mmCIF file of C-alpha atoms in Angstrom:
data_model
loop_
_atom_site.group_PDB
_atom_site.id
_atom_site.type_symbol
_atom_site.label_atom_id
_atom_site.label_comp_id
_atom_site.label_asym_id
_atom_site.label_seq_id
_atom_site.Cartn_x
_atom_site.Cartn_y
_atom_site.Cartn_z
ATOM 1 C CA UNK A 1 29.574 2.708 7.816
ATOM 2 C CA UNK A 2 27.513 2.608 4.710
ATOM 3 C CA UNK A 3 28.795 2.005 1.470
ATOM 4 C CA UNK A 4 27.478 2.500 -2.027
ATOM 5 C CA UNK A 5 26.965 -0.344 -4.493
ATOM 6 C CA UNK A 6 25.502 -0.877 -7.991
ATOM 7 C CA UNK A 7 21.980 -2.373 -7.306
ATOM 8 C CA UNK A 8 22.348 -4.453 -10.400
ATOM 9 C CA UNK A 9 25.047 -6.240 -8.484
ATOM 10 C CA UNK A 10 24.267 -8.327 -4.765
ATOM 11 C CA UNK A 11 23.834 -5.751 -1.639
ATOM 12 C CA UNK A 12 22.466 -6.000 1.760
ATOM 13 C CA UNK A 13 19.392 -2.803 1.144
ATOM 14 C CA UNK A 14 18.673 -0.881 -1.568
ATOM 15 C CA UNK A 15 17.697 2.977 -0.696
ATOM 16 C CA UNK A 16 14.117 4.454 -2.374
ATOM 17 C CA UNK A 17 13.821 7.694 0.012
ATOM 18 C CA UNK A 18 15.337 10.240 2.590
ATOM 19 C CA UNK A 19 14.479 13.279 4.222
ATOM 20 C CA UNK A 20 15.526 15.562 7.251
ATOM 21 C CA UNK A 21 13.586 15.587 10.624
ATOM 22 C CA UNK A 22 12.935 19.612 11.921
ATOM 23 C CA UNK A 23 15.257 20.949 13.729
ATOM 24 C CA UNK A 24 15.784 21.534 17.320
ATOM 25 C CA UNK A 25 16.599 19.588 20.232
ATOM 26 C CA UNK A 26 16.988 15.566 19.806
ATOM 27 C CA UNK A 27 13.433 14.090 20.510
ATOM 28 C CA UNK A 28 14.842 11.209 21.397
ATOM 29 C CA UNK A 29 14.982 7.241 19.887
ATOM 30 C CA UNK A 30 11.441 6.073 20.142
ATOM 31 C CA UNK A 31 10.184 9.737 18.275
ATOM 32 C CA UNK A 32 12.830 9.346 16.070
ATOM 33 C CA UNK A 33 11.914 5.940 14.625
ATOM 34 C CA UNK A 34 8.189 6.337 15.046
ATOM 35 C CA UNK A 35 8.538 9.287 12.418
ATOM 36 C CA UNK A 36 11.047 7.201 10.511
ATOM 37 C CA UNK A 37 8.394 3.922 10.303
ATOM 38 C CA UNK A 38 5.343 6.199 9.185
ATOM 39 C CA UNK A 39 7.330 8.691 6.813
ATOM 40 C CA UNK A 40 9.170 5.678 5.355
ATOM 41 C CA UNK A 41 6.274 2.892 4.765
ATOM 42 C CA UNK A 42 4.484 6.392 3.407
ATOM 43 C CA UNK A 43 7.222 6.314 0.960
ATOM 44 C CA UNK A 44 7.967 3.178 -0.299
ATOM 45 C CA UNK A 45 4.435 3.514 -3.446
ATOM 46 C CA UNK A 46 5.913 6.508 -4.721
ATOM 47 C CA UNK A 47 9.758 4.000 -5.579
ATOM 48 C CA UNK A 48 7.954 0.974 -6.065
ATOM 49 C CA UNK A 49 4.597 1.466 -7.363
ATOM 50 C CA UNK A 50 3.686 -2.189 -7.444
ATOM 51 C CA UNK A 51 3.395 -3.576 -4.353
ATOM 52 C CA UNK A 52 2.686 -7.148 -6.150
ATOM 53 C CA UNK A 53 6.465 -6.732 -8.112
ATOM 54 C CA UNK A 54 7.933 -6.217 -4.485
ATOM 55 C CA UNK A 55 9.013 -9.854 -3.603
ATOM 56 C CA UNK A 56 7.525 -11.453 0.038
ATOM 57 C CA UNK A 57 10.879 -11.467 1.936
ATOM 58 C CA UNK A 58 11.547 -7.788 1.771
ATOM 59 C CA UNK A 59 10.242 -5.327 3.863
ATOM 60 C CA UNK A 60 11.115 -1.862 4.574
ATOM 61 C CA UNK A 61 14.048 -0.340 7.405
ATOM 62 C CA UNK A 62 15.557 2.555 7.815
ATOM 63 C CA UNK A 63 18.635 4.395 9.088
ATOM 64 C CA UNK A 64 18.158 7.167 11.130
ATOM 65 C CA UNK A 65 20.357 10.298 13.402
ATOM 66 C CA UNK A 66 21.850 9.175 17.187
ATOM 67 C CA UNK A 67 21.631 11.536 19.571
ATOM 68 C CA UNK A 68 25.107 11.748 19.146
ATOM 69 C CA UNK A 69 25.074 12.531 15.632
ATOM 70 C CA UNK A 70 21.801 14.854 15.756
ATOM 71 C CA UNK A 71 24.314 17.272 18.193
ATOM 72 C CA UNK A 72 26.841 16.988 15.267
ATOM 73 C CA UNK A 73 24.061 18.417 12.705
ATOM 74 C CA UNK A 74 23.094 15.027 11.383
ATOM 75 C CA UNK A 75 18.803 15.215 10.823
ATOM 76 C CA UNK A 76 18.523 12.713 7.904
ATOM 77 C CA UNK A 77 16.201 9.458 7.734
ATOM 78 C CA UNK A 78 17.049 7.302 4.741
ATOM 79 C CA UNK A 79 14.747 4.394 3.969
ATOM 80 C CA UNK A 80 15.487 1.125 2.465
ATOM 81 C CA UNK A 81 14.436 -1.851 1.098
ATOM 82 C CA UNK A 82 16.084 -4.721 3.029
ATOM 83 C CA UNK A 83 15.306 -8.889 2.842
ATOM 84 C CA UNK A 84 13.696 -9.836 6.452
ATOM 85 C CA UNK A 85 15.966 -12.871 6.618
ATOM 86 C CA UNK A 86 19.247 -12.174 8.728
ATOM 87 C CA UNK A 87 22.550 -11.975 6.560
ATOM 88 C CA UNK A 88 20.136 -12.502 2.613
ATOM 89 C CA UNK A 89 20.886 -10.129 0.306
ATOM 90 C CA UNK A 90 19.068 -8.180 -2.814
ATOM 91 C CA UNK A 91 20.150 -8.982 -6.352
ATOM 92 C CA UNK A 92 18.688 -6.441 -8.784
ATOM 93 C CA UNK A 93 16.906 -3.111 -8.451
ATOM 94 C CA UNK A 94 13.218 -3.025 -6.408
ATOM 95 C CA UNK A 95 12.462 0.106 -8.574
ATOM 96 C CA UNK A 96 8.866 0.399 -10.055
ATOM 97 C CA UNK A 97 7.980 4.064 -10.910
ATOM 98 C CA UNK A 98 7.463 6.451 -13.832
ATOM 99 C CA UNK A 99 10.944 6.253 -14.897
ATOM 100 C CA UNK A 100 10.507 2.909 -15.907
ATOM 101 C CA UNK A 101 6.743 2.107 -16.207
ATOM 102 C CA UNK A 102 4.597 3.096 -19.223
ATOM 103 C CA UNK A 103 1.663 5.472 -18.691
ATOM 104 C CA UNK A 104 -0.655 3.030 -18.362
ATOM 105 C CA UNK A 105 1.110 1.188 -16.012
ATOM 106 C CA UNK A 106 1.658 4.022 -14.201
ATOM 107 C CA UNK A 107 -2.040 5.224 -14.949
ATOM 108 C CA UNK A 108 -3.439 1.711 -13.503
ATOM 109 C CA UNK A 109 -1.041 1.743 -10.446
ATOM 110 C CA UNK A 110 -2.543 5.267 -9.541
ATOM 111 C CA UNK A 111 -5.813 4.221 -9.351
ATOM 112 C CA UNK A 112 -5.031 1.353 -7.247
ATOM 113 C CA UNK A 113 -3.071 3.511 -4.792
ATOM 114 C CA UNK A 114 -6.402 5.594 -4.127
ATOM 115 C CA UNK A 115 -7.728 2.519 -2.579
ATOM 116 C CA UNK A 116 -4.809 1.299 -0.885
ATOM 117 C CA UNK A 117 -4.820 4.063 1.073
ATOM 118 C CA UNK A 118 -7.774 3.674 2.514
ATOM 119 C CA UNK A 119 -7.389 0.126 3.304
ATOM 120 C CA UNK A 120 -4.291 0.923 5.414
ATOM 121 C CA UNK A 121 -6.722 4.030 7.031
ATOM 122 C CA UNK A 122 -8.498 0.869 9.075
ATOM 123 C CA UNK A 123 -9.153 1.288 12.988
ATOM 124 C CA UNK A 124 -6.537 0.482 15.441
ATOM 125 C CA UNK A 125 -9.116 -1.383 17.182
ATOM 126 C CA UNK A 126 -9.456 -5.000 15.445
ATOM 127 C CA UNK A 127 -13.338 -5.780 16.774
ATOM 128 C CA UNK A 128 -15.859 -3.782 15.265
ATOM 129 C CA UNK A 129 -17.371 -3.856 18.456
ATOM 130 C CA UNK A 130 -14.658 -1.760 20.062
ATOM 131 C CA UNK A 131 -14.930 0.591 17.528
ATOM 132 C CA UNK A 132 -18.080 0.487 15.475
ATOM 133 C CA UNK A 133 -18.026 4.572 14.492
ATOM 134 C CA UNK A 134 -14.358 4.233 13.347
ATOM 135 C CA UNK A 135 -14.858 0.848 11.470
ATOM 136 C CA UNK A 136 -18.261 2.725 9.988
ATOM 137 C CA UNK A 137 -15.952 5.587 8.891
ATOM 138 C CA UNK A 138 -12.881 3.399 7.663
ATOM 139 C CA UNK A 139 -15.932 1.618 5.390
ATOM 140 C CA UNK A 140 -17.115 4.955 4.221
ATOM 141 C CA UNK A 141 -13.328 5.979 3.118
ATOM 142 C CA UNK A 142 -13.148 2.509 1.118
ATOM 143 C CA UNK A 143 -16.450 2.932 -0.236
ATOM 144 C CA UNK A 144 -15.361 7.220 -1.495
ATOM 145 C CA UNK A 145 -11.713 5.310 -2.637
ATOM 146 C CA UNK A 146 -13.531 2.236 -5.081
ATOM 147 C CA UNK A 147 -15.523 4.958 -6.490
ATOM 148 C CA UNK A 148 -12.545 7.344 -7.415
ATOM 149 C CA UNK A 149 -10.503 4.047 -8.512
ATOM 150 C CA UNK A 150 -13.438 3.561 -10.692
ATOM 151 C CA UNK A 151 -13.941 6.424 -12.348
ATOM 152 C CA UNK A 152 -9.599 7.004 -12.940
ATOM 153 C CA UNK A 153 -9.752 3.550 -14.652
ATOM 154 C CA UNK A 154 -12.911 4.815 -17.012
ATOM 155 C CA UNK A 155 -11.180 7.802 -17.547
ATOM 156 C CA UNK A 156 -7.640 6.621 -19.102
ATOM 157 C CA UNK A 157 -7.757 5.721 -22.652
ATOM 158 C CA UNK A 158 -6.197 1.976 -22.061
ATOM 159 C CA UNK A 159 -4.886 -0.064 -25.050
ATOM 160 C CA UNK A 160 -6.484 -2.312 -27.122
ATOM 161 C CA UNK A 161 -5.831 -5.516 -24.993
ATOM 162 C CA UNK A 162 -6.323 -4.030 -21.261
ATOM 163 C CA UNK A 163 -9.795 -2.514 -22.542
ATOM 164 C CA UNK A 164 -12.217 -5.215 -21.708
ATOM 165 C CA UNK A 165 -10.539 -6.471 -18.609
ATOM 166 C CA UNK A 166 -10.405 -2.889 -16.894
ATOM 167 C CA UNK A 167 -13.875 -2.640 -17.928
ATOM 168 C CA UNK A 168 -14.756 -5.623 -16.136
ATOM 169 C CA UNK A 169 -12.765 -4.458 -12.810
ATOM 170 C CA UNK A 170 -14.316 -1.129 -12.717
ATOM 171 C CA UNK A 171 -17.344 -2.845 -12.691
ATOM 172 C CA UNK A 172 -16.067 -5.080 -9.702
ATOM 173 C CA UNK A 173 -15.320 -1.839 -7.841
ATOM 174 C CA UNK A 174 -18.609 -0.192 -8.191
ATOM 175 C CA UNK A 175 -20.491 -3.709 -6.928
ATOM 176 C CA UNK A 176 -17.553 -3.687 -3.831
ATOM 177 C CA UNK A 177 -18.603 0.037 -3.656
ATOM 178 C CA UNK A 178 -22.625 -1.053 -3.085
ATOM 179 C CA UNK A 179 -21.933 -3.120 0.180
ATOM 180 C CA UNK A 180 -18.861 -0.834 1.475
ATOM 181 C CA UNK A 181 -21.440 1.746 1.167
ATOM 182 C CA UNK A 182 -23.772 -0.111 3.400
ATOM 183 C CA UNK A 183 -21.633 -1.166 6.045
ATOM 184 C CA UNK A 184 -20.558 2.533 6.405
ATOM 185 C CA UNK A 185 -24.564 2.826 7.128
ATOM 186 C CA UNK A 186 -24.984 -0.187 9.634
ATOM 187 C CA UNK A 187 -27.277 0.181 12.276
ATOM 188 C CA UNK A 188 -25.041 -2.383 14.314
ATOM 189 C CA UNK A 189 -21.811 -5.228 14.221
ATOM 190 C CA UNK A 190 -24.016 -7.692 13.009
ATOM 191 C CA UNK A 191 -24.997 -5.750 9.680
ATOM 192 C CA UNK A 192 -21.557 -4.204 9.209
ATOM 193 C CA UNK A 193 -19.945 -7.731 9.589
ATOM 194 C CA UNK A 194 -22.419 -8.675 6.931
ATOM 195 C CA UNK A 195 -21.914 -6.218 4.306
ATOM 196 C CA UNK A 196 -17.830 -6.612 5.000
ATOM 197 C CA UNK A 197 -17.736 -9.580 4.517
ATOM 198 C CA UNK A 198 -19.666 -9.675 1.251
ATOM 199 C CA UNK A 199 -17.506 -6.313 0.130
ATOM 200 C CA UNK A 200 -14.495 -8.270 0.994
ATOM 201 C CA UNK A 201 -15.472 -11.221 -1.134
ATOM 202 C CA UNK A 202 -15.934 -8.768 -3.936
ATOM 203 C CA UNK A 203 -12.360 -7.431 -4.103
ATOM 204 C CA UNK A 204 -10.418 -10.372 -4.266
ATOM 205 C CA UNK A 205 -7.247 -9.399 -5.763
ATOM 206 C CA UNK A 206 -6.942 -12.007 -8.099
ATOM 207 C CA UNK A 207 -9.858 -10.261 -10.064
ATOM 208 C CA UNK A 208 -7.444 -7.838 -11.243
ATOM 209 C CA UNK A 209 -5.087 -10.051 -12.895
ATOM 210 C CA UNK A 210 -6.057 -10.140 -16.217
ATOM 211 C CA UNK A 211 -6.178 -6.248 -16.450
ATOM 212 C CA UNK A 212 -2.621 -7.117 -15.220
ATOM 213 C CA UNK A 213 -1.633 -9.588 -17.478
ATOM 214 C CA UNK A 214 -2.554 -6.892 -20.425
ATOM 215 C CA UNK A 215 -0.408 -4.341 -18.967
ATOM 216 C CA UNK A 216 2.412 -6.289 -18.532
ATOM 217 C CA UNK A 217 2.169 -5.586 -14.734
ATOM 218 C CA UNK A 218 2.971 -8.482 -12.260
ATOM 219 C CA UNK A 219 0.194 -11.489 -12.126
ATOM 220 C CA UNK A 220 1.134 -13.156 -8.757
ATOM 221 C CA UNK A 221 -0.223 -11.361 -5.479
ATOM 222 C CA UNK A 222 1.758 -11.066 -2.682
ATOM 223 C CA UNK A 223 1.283 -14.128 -0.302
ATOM 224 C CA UNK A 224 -1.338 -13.665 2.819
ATOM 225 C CA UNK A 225 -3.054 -11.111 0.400
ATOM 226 C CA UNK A 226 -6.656 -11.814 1.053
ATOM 227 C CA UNK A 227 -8.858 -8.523 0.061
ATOM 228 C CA UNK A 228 -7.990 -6.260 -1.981
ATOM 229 C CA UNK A 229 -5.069 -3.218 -2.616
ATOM 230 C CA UNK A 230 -5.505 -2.413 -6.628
ATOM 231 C CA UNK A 231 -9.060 -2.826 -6.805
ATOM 232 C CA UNK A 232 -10.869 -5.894 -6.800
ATOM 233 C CA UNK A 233 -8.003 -6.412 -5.002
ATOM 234 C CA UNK A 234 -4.232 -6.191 -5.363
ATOM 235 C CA UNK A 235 -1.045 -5.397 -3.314
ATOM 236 C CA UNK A 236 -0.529 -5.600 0.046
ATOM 237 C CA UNK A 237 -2.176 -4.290 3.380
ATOM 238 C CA UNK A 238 -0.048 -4.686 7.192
ATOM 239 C CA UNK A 239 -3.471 -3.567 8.770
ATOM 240 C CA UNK A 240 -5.001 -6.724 10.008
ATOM 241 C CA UNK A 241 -7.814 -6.230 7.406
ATOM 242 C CA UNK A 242 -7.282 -9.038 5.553
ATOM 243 C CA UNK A 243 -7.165 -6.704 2.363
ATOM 244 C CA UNK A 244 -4.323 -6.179 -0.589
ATOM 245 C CA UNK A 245 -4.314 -4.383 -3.975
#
């Protein structure tokens, strides 16, 4: 039994998405909530567009159709925000989209989801030696992703204040680009280690903070965030890669 609540009040989850599963026959648990953990975490951006405003101790769950209940006609997945500690609650609403952004909050958060997607497009493989034409490709879709987050930042007209420090990140991005680039290119582990490690280096989130700070946007990245999900880095990344924006 779920029940509805304010979410400016206390309540165990708070729900940013749904949507029905095909129909047909019941394709049992594990498809079921394998299709529910991708279509959900897929989700989650387009409620809460700052992953840095999303506090540490919530993650994302979901409720999804038994098999008894899919034979009854029930195909819906609803996703929610939940806290990861047994029996805490949420006080307040997780929401961080259009409807209560500004453009250019919304405008800078855009630009730093075209990166964070390609972060979170890393190898399943963690060695680059297990994998070295995937990690070379997953390189060459962060180095295409810094160059399209660099060119959506120099293309909004910011305000007055965010000016100079967007400026200065877009330059960030294109110098992250230059060794992303390059480890896309390496000849072997050593020289892809090499350039990722340098291209790491180069999007550390906190270099986006003070375009932050002049947008109003949250300054404090997510803890373990170590790369770079915004840009010269902000947000947060489940891959393994170190990385955030």
């Amino acid at each position: 039994m779920v029940t509805g609540v304010p979410c400016s009040g206390e309540h165990d989850g708070e729900v940013f998405a749904s949507f029905r599963l095909r129909d047909g026959g019941y394709p049992g648990d594990e498809s079921v909530s394998r299709t529910a953990d991708e279509r959900c975490y897929g989700l989650r951006d387009t409620y809460a567009m700052d992953a840095w405003a999303v506090p540490d101790d919530v993650d994302v769950y979901y409720l999804t159709p038994t098999e008894r209940g899919w034979r009854a006609g029930d195909r819906e997945v609803t996703c929610v925000f939940g806290n990861v500690t047994e029996g805490a609650n949420l006080t307040g609403s997780l929401r961080n989209d259009a409807t209560v952004l500004d453009a250019d909050q919304v405008a800078y958060l855009r630009a730093a989801h075209i990166l964070n997607a390609a972060v979170e497009s890393a190898p399943e493989a963690d060695r680059v030696e297990d994998d070295m034409r995937g990690h070379k490709a997953w390189a060459g879709r962060i180095s295409a992703a810094l160059d399209g987050q660099a060119r959506s930042l120099r293309g909004h007209q910011w305000p007055g204040a965010a000016r100079k420090p967007v400026t200065v990140l877009a330059a960030d991005l294109d110098r992250a680009r230059a060794e992303w680039t390059k480890a896309a290119r390496a000849a072997d582990a050593d020289a892809f280690y090499r350039y990722y490690d340098t291209g790491l280096r180069l999007l550390d989130p906190r270099k986006g903070v003070p375009a932050r700070r002049a947008l109003g946007l949250e300054v404090t990245p997510p803890a373990g965030d170590g790369g770079a999900r915004d840009g010269a880095g902000d947000g947060g990344s489940d891959d393994g890669s170190g990385m955030a924006v």
